[in-house]
Coordinates of C-alpha atoms and ligand atoms in Angstrom, one line a residue:
M184 CA 0.0 0.0 0.0
S185 CA 1.3 3.5 -0.8
G186 CA -0.4 6.9 -0.8
T187 CA -0.3 10.1 1.1
V188 CA 0.6 10.3 4.8
Y189 CA -2.0 12.5 6.5
F190 CA -1.2 14.0 9.9
A191 CA -4.0 15.1 12.1
T192 CA -2.9 17.6 14.8
S193 CA -4.2 20.3 17.0
E194 CA -1.0 22.3 16.7
M195 CA 1.6 23.0 14.0
Y196 CA 4.4 25.5 14.2
P197 CA 4.7 28.2 12.9
F198 CA 0.9 28.4 12.5
S199 CA 0.0 27.4 16.0
K200 CA 1.9 26.2 19.1
S201 CA 1.4 25.8 22.8
G202 CA 4.3 23.4 23.4
G203 CA 6.4 20.7 22.0
L204 CA 3.6 19.1 19.9
G205 CA 3.6 22.3 17.7
D206 CA 7.3 22.0 17.2
V207 CA 7.2 18.4 16.3
M208 CA 4.4 18.9 13.8
G209 CA 6.3 21.8 12.2
A210 CA 9.3 19.5 11.6
L211 CA 8.3 15.8 11.2
P212 CA 6.0 16.2 8.2
P213 CA 8.6 18.3 6.2
A214 CA 11.3 15.8 7.1
L215 CA 9.1 13.0 5.5
A216 CA 8.3 15.1 2.5
K217 CA 12.0 15.7 2.0
M218 CA 12.4 11.9 1.7
G219 CA 9.9 12.0 -1.2
I220 CA 6.8 10.9 0.8
P221 CA 3.6 12.7 -0.1
T222 CA 2.6 14.3 3.1
A223 CA -0.3 16.5 4.3
V224 CA -1.3 18.0 7.6
L225 CA -4.8 18.6 8.9
T226 CA -5.1 21.2 11.6
P227 CA -7.8 23.6 12.9
F228 CA -8.1 27.1 11.5
Y229 CA -7.8 28.9 14.8
G230 CA -8.7 32.6 15.2
R231 CA -5.2 33.1 16.5
L232 CA -3.6 31.3 13.6
R233 CA -0.3 32.9 12.6
T234 CA -0.4 32.7 8.8
G235 CA 2.5 35.2 8.2
E236 CA 3.5 35.3 4.6
A237 CA 1.7 32.1 3.7
Q238 CA -0.6 32.1 0.7
I239 CA -3.8 30.5 1.8
R240 CA -6.4 29.3 -0.7
L241 CA -9.8 27.8 -0.3
A242 CA -9.6 24.1 -1.0
M243 CA -13.1 22.9 -0.2
E244 CA -16.3 24.6 0.8
N245 CA -19.3 23.4 2.8
L246 CA -18.0 19.9 3.2
H247 CA -20.7 17.9 5.1
V248 CA -19.5 16.6 8.5
G249 CA -22.7 15.9 10.2
Y250 CA -21.2 15.6 13.7
P251 CA -21.4 16.0 16.6
W252 CA -25.1 16.8 16.9
D253 CA -26.4 18.9 14.1
P254 CA -25.8 18.7 10.4
T255 CA -22.7 20.7 10.2
T256 CA -20.2 21.7 7.4
V257 CA -16.6 22.6 7.3
D258 CA -14.6 24.9 5.0
V259 CA -11.1 23.8 4.2
F260 CA -8.2 26.2 3.4
A261 CA -4.8 25.1 2.2
T262 CA -1.2 26.3 1.9
E263 CA 2.1 24.7 1.1
Y264 CA 4.8 24.6 3.8
K265 CA 8.2 23.1 3.3
G266 CA 6.9 20.5 0.8
V267 CA 3.8 19.6 2.8
T268 CA 0.2 20.5 2.0
V269 CA -1.3 22.0 5.2
Y270 CA -5.1 22.0 5.4
F271 CA -6.8 24.3 7.9
L272 CA -10.3 23.2 8.8
H273 CA -12.5 26.2 9.5
R274 CA -15.5 26.3 11.8
G275 CA -15.6 29.6 13.6
E276 CA -17.7 28.7 16.6
Y277 CA -15.2 26.0 17.6
F278 CA -11.8 27.5 16.9
D279 CA -12.1 31.2 16.7
R280 CA -11.1 31.7 20.3
R281 CA -8.3 33.4 22.3
Q282 CA -6.6 30.2 23.2
Y283 CA -6.3 26.6 21.9
Y284 CA -7.7 24.5 24.7
N285 CA -8.2 26.6 27.9
E286 CA -8.2 30.0 29.3
Y287 CA -7.7 31.1 32.9
K288 CA -11.1 29.8 34.0
G289 CA -10.0 26.3 32.9
D290 CA -10.6 24.0 29.9
Y291 CA -13.2 25.2 27.3
F292 CA -16.5 23.5 28.3
D293 CA -17.0 22.1 24.9
N294 CA -13.5 20.6 24.2
A295 CA -15.1 17.2 23.6
E296 CA -17.5 18.6 21.0
R297 CA -14.7 20.7 19.4
F298 CA -12.4 17.7 18.8
I299 CA -15.2 15.3 17.9
F300 CA -16.1 17.8 15.3
F301 CA -12.5 18.3 14.2
T302 CA -11.7 14.5 13.8
R303 CA -15.0 13.9 12.1
A304 CA -14.2 16.7 9.7
C305 CA -10.7 15.2 9.1
F306 CA -12.5 11.9 8.4
A307 CA -14.9 13.5 5.9
F308 CA -12.2 15.5 4.2
I309 CA -9.9 12.5 3.6
R310 CA -12.9 10.4 2.5
A311 CA -13.6 13.1 -0.1
Q312 CA -10.2 12.7 -1.8
D313 CA -9.9 10.6 -5.0
E314 CA -7.2 8.4 -3.6
P315 CA -7.3 6.5 -0.3
P316 CA -4.5 7.6 2.1
G317 CA -1.5 5.3 2.9
I318 CA -1.2 6.3 6.5
V319 CA -3.4 8.5 8.9
H320 CA -1.3 9.6 11.8
A321 CA -3.0 11.1 14.9
H322 CA -1.3 13.0 17.7
D323 CA -2.5 13.1 21.4
W324 CA -6.0 13.0 22.6
Q325 CA -7.3 15.8 20.4
T326 CA -7.1 13.7 17.3
A327 CA -7.0 10.2 18.7
L328 CA -10.6 9.4 17.7
L329 CA -9.7 9.6 14.0
P330 CA -8.0 6.1 13.9
A331 CA -11.1 4.7 15.7
Y332 CA -13.4 6.1 13.0
I333 CA -11.3 4.5 10.3
H334 CA -11.1 1.2 12.2
F335 CA -14.9 1.0 12.3
A336 CA -15.4 2.3 8.7
R337 CA -12.9 -0.3 7.2
P338 CA -15.2 -3.4 7.1
K339 CA -18.0 -1.3 5.5
D340 CA -16.1 0.9 3.1
A341 CA -13.5 -0.4 0.7
F342 CA -11.9 3.1 0.5
W343 CA -10.3 2.6 4.0
R344 CA -9.3 -1.0 3.5
R345 CA -5.6 -0.5 2.9
T346 CA -5.1 2.6 5.0
R347 CA -3.1 2.1 8.2
T348 CA -3.3 4.3 11.2
V349 CA -0.9 5.4 13.9
T350 CA -1.5 7.3 17.2
T351 CA 1.4 9.1 18.8
I352 CA 1.3 9.8 22.5
H353 CA 3.1 13.0 23.3
N354 CA 1.8 13.2 26.9
I355 CA -0.2 10.4 28.4
A356 CA -1.4 12.5 31.3
F357 CA -3.8 14.4 29.0
Q358 CA -6.3 11.9 27.7
G359 CA -9.4 13.8 26.8
R360 CA -11.6 12.2 29.4
F361 CA -15.3 13.2 29.2
S362 CA -18.7 12.2 30.4
S363 CA -20.1 9.0 28.9
R364 CA -23.1 11.1 27.7
L365 CA -20.8 12.5 25.0
F366 CA -20.1 9.1 23.5
R367 CA -23.5 9.1 21.8
G368 CA -22.6 12.1 19.7
S369 CA -19.2 10.9 18.8
G370 CA -20.2 8.7 15.8
L371 CA -18.5 5.6 17.3
P372 CA -20.5 2.4 17.3
W373 CA -21.8 0.9 20.6
E374 CA -19.3 -1.9 20.3
A375 CA -16.5 0.7 21.1
W376 CA -18.1 1.2 24.5
S377 CA -16.1 -1.4 26.3
M378 CA -13.2 -1.8 28.7
D379 CA -11.0 -2.7 25.7
G380 CA -12.2 0.3 23.8
S381 CA -13.2 3.8 24.5
E382 CA -14.7 3.3 27.9
F383 CA -12.5 4.3 30.9
Y384 CA -14.0 3.9 34.4
G385 CA -17.4 4.9 33.1
D386 CA -16.1 7.8 31.1
F387 CA -15.4 8.4 27.4
N388 CA -11.6 8.5 26.8
F389 CA -10.4 9.8 23.5
L390 CA -6.7 8.8 23.9
K391 CA -7.7 5.3 25.0
S392 CA -9.8 5.0 21.8
G393 CA -6.7 5.8 19.7
I394 CA -4.6 3.2 21.6
A395 CA -7.3 0.6 21.2
Y396 CA -8.1 1.1 17.6
S397 CA -4.9 2.3 15.9
D398 CA -2.8 -0.2 13.9
G399 CA 0.4 1.3 15.3
I400 CA 1.1 3.3 18.5
S401 CA 4.2 5.3 19.2
T402 CA 5.5 7.7 21.8
V403 CA 8.3 10.2 21.7
S404 CA 11.3 8.5 23.3
P405 CA 12.4 4.9 24.0
S406 CA 12.5 5.5 27.8
Y407 CA 8.9 6.9 27.9
A408 CA 7.7 4.0 25.8
R409 CA 8.9 1.7 28.6
E410 CA 7.7 4.0 31.4
I411 CA 4.1 4.3 30.2
L412 CA 3.7 0.5 30.5
T413 CA 4.0 1.0 34.3
E414 CA 1.5 2.2 36.8
R415 CA 3.7 5.1 37.9
F416 CA 3.8 6.7 34.5
G417 CA 0.8 5.2 32.7
Y418 CA -2.0 7.4 34.2
G419 CA -4.4 4.4 34.1
L420 CA -3.7 3.5 30.5
D421 CA -0.7 1.2 31.3
G422 CA -3.1 -1.8 31.3
I423 CA -4.4 -1.3 27.8
L424 CA -0.9 -0.4 26.6
R425 CA 0.5 -3.6 27.9
T426 CA -2.0 -5.5 25.8
R427 CA -0.7 -3.7 22.8
E428 CA 2.9 -3.6 23.7
Q429 CA 4.1 -5.3 20.5
H430 CA 2.6 -2.4 18.5
L431 CA 4.2 0.3 20.6
A432 CA 7.3 2.1 19.4
G433 CA 9.4 4.7 21.1
I434 CA 10.9 7.2 18.6
L435 CA 12.9 10.1 19.9
N436 CA 11.9 13.5 18.6
G437 CA 14.4 15.6 16.7
A438 CA 15.2 19.3 17.2
D439 CA 14.7 21.6 14.3
Y440 CA 18.1 23.2 13.9
G441 CA 16.8 25.4 11.2
I442 CA 15.1 27.3 14.0
W443 CA 17.2 26.5 17.0
D444 CA 20.8 27.2 16.1
P445 CA 22.9 29.9 17.8
R446 CA 25.0 30.4 14.6
E447 CA 22.0 31.9 12.8
D448 CA 19.4 32.7 15.4
R449 CA 17.7 35.9 14.4
F450 CA 16.5 36.6 18.0
L451 CA 20.0 36.8 19.4
P452 CA 22.0 40.0 19.8
A453 CA 25.1 38.1 18.9
R454 CA 25.6 34.7 17.2
Y455 CA 28.1 32.0 18.2
S456 CA 29.2 28.5 17.4
R457 CA 31.1 25.8 19.2
Q458 CA 34.3 26.9 17.5
D459 CA 33.8 30.4 18.7
A460 CA 31.5 30.8 21.6
T461 CA 32.5 34.4 22.5
G462 CA 29.0 35.6 21.4
K463 CA 27.4 33.7 24.2
A464 CA 28.8 36.2 26.7
D465 CA 27.2 39.0 24.7
C466 CA 23.9 37.2 24.8
K467 CA 24.3 36.8 28.6
L468 CA 25.1 40.5 29.1
S469 CA 22.2 41.6 26.8
L470 CA 19.6 39.5 28.7
I471 CA 20.9 40.6 32.1
K472 CA 20.5 44.2 31.0
S473 CA 17.1 43.8 29.4
L474 CA 15.7 42.2 32.5
G475 CA 17.3 44.7 34.9
L476 CA 19.5 42.1 36.5
S477 CA 22.7 43.1 38.2
T478 CA 25.7 43.1 35.8
H479 CA 27.9 41.4 38.4
L480 CA 25.9 38.2 37.4
L481 CA 28.0 38.2 34.2
D482 CA 30.7 36.6 36.4
R483 CA 28.4 34.2 38.1
P484 CA 26.5 31.1 36.8
L485 CA 23.1 31.9 35.3
L486 CA 20.4 29.3 35.4
G487 CA 17.5 29.2 32.9
F488 CA 14.1 27.6 33.0
I489 CA 11.6 27.6 30.1
G490 CA 8.3 25.7 30.2
R491 CA 4.7 25.4 31.0
L492 CA 4.3 26.2 34.8
R493 CA 2.7 22.9 35.7
D494 CA 3.5 20.1 38.1
Q495 CA 4.9 18.0 35.3
K496 CA 7.8 20.5 34.8
G497 CA 8.8 20.6 38.5
I498 CA 8.8 24.4 38.7
D499 CA 7.7 24.1 42.3
L500 CA 11.0 22.3 43.1
V501 CA 12.8 25.3 41.6
M502 CA 10.8 27.7 43.6
D503 CA 11.5 25.8 46.8
I504 CA 15.3 26.4 46.5
I505 CA 15.3 30.0 45.2
P506 CA 16.3 31.4 48.6
E507 CA 19.4 29.1 48.7
L508 CA 20.3 30.0 45.1
M509 CA 20.1 33.7 45.9
E510 CA 22.2 33.4 49.0
R511 CA 24.9 31.8 46.9
D512 CA 24.7 34.5 44.3
I513 CA 23.5 32.2 41.5
G514 CA 21.4 34.0 38.9
L515 CA 18.0 32.7 37.7
V516 CA 15.8 33.5 34.7
V517 CA 12.4 31.8 34.3
L518 CA 10.1 32.0 31.3
G519 CA 6.7 30.4 31.4
E520 CA 3.0 30.6 32.0
G521 CA 0.5 28.2 33.5
D522 CA -0.9 27.7 37.0
L523 CA -1.9 31.0 38.4
G524 CA -0.4 30.2 41.8
Y525 CA 3.0 29.5 40.4
E526 CA 2.8 32.6 38.2
R527 CA 2.0 34.8 41.2
T528 CA 4.7 33.4 43.5
L529 CA 7.3 33.7 40.8
V530 CA 6.4 37.4 40.2
E531 CA 6.6 38.0 44.0
M532 CA 10.0 36.3 44.2
S533 CA 11.3 38.4 41.3
E534 CA 10.3 41.5 43.3
A535 CA 11.9 40.1 46.5
Y536 CA 15.1 39.1 44.8
K537 CA 15.4 42.0 42.3
G538 CA 18.6 42.0 40.4
K539 CA 19.4 38.3 41.0
M540 CA 16.4 36.6 39.5
H541 CA 13.6 37.4 37.0
A542 CA 10.5 35.6 35.9
V543 CA 8.9 36.5 32.6
V544 CA 5.4 35.3 32.9
A545 CA 4.3 35.3 29.3
Y546 CA 4.6 33.3 26.1
T547 CA 7.4 34.8 24.0
E548 CA 9.4 33.1 21.5
E549 CA 12.1 35.7 21.5
F550 CA 12.8 35.2 25.2
A551 CA 12.8 31.5 24.8
H552 CA 15.7 31.8 22.3
R553 CA 17.5 34.5 24.3
I554 CA 17.4 32.5 27.6
Q555 CA 18.8 29.4 25.9
A556 CA 21.7 31.5 24.6
A557 CA 22.3 33.5 27.8
S558 CA 22.2 30.8 30.5
D559 CA 25.0 28.5 31.6
C560 CA 22.7 25.8 32.9
F561 CA 19.2 24.8 31.9
L562 CA 16.9 23.5 34.6
M563 CA 14.5 20.7 33.8
P564 CA 13.4 19.0 37.0
S565 CA 10.4 17.3 35.3
R566 CA 8.4 14.7 37.2
Y567 CA 7.9 13.0 33.9
E568 CA 9.0 14.0 30.4
P569 CA 7.8 12.1 27.3
C570 CA 10.7 13.6 25.3
G571 CA 11.4 17.2 26.0
L572 CA 12.7 19.5 23.3
T573 CA 13.9 22.4 25.5
Q574 CA 16.9 20.3 26.8
M575 CA 17.9 19.5 23.2
Y576 CA 17.8 23.2 22.3
A577 CA 19.8 23.9 25.5
L578 CA 22.5 21.5 24.5
R579 CA 22.8 23.1 21.1
Y580 CA 23.0 26.6 22.8
G581 CA 25.8 25.4 25.2
S582 CA 23.5 25.7 28.3
L583 CA 24.2 22.4 30.2
P584 CA 20.9 20.7 31.3
I585 CA 20.3 19.8 34.9
A586 CA 17.5 17.3 34.7
T587 CA 15.7 14.4 36.3
A588 CA 16.3 10.8 35.2
V589 CA 13.0 10.4 33.3
G590 CA 11.7 9.8 29.8
G591 CA 13.5 11.6 27.0
L592 CA 15.8 13.4 29.4
R593 CA 17.6 10.2 30.1
D594 CA 17.7 9.5 26.4
T595 CA 19.3 12.8 25.4
I596 CA 21.7 13.8 28.2
V597 CA 24.9 12.0 29.2
P598 CA 25.4 12.8 32.9
H599 CA 28.6 14.1 34.5
P600 CA 30.9 12.5 35.5
H601 CA 31.6 10.6 32.2
P602 CA 34.1 11.2 29.4
K603 CA 31.1 12.0 27.1
S604 CA 29.1 14.0 29.6
T605 CA 26.8 16.8 28.4
G606 CA 24.8 17.6 31.5
F607 CA 23.7 16.7 35.0
I608 CA 21.1 14.2 36.0
F609 CA 19.6 13.4 39.4
Q610 CA 17.5 10.5 40.5
E611 CA 15.2 11.4 43.4
I612 CA 12.6 13.9 42.3
D613 CA 12.8 16.4 45.1
S614 CA 14.1 19.9 45.7
R615 CA 17.1 18.8 47.9
A616 CA 18.4 16.6 45.1
L617 CA 17.8 19.4 42.6
L618 CA 19.8 21.9 44.8
R619 CA 22.6 19.4 45.4
T620 CA 22.9 18.9 41.6
I621 CA 22.9 22.6 40.9
L622 CA 25.6 23.1 43.4
E623 CA 27.7 20.3 41.9
A624 CA 27.3 21.9 38.5
T625 CA 28.0 25.5 39.6
A626 CA 31.1 24.3 41.6
L627 CA 32.4 22.8 38.4
W628 CA 31.6 26.0 36.5
E629 CA 33.6 28.0 39.1
S630 CA 36.5 25.7 39.7
N631 CA 37.2 24.0 36.5
P632 CA 36.5 26.1 33.4
E633 CA 38.4 23.7 31.1
I634 CA 36.2 20.7 32.0
W635 CA 33.2 23.0 31.7
Q636 CA 34.2 24.2 28.2
D637 CA 34.8 20.6 27.1
M638 CA 31.3 19.7 28.3
V639 CA 29.8 22.8 26.5
H640 CA 31.7 21.8 23.3
R641 CA 30.3 18.2 23.5
A642 CA 26.8 19.5 24.3
M643 CA 26.8 21.8 21.3
S644 CA 27.9 19.0 19.1
Q645 CA 24.9 16.8 19.8
A646 CA 22.6 16.3 16.8
F647 CA 19.1 15.1 17.3
T648 CA 18.1 15.5 13.7
W649 CA 14.6 15.0 12.3
E650 CA 16.3 13.2 9.4
K651 CA 17.1 10.4 11.9
S652 CA 13.7 10.4 13.6
S653 CA 11.6 10.6 10.4
K654 CA 13.4 7.5 9.0
Q655 CA 12.2 5.6 12.1
Y656 CA 8.7 6.8 11.5
L657 CA 8.9 5.6 7.9
E658 CA 10.2 2.3 9.2
L659 CA 7.2 2.1 11.5
Y660 CA 4.8 2.8 8.6
R661 CA 6.6 0.1 6.6
Q662 CA 6.1 -2.4 9.3
L663 CA 2.4 -1.7 9.0
G664 CA 2.5 -2.4 5.3
Y665 CA 3.2 1.0 3.8
D666 CA 5.5 0.9 0.8
A667 CA 6.3 4.4 -0.4
Ligands
ADP75 P1 6.1 20.5 26.4 O1 5.7 20.1 25.1 O2 5.9 19.5 27.5 O3 5.6 21.8 26.8 P2 8.8 20.6 25.2 O4 10.2 20.7 25.8 O5 8.6 19.4 24.3 O6 7.7 20.6 26.4 O7 8.5 21.8 24.3 C1 8.2 23.1 24.8 C2 8.2 24.1 23.6 O8 7.4 25.2 24.0 C3 9.6 24.6 23.4 O9 9.7 25.0 22.0 C4 9.7 25.8 24.3 O10 10.7 26.8 23.9 C5 8.3 26.4 24.1 N1 7.8 27.2 25.3 C6 7.3 26.7 26.5 N2 6.9 27.7 27.3 C7 7.2 28.9 26.5 C8 7.0 30.3 26.8 N3 6.5 30.7 28.0 N4 7.3 31.1 25.8 C9 7.8 30.7 24.6 N5 8.0 29.4 24.4 C10 7.7 28.5 25.3
GLC76 C1 4.7 16.8 25.1 C2 5.7 16.4 26.1 C3 7.1 16.7 25.7 C4 7.4 16.4 24.3 C5 6.4 17.1 23.4 C6 6.6 16.8 21.9 O1 4.1 18.0 25.2 O2 5.4 16.9 27.4 O3 8.0 16.0 26.6 O4 8.7 16.8 23.9 O5 5.1 16.6 23.7 O6 6.6 15.4 21.6

């Protein structure tokens, strides 16, 4: 079987992004297209879509979707991006909002309806093409119903007979779990309402539907693929995953070095490379000045943190030890948004420790790049981390990661001491262990600049390319019978 590979996703950089999923969808489809695989992406037409220079055309009007409850239609717009055809599915009442999934008051009340609609619209759009697709590849709970629709359509409709489906789990903690009442409007048949299907402790679970009914399942690092089979990391889905273990692959994400490379980063005041890293000091000075930090921090280690301010990322562990860091004159810059409580405390602490630490509570791409370049160490004390992209970027920017021994962090960082070390890893997930490891790293920074520079050099030489990862995806498709 050959044919187009269709990705269904709720985010795609540069058009939309709230985290790593957006980055992955902006890079994996182009990497496949570069190998000559016909590739398309289906994604919502958000009100806040960043279309930039892209030429967008109307591809299909008033396509009948018919779900969830009323007869409904969708308009489809299209553009070309790095060899990939990107389709934006437009339905204003669902996607013309300020955010993607939630605002301060919490998740949008109709998230189930929004993504039932979106996946039904994807199904209808692909069905309306002349040729059946080779692969339909869903990502996270938002699109996980699509493989289930195809699974149940296959025996009745020859169009789908040769299509194979994949669901990729980027974060198993988010499952799209909704009231059983919503199952009726989903368009899935009653036989899907079972313990081995979409039902989960009496609720309707989107991600579980994808796991149950996809031909292949993958997640974003080899370590996380093992972890989600256990109770500690599986968030209740370890049971069904164990039954499908032979269909589960762990494929490490890549980093898009076209966007994340200090040699050509347009956000940086100075560029640098591993041969000549002098520009990194200019980036540090420039950030220190723009954030109103004391310039004496130029001669002190500067720690960076970038990420969603959620329990997953362990920002609370960082906040616990800020007083100790400040006492020791270690600088800290945080960029993130998320839980209101964390945001507030970080802002208060920035006031209390003015000059030594600063928290930027916002979503700003420019600062994400500038913090990577300016910092000496990058903090990633995640409680779990399916892959993590920020530590890969940090390595390339010569900011040595200090991270927990979980998921993709274990798969991308070689911990000190080791002849090939690129960062620091700690085992117990608590603030004492984090502090100990930071102090170990900063002591090395202070006492042994040669060893430090060697580590920086090795870190900057790491290459987690999409070329490598996309080949593994193609291999997975081939195992399912795809022969591009
Ligand atoms: P996750 O997907 O769990 O949030 P990743 O490390 O895979 O974590 O990817 C996070 C992505 O989101 C990175 O590109 C990071 O730079 C970006 N990011 C996170 N928070 C912010 C923010 N406040 N401002 C700008 N970019 C951010
Ligand atoms: C998720 C995970 C993160 C991963 C990203 C992209 O948001 O939390 O670890 O890197 O997806 O796969």
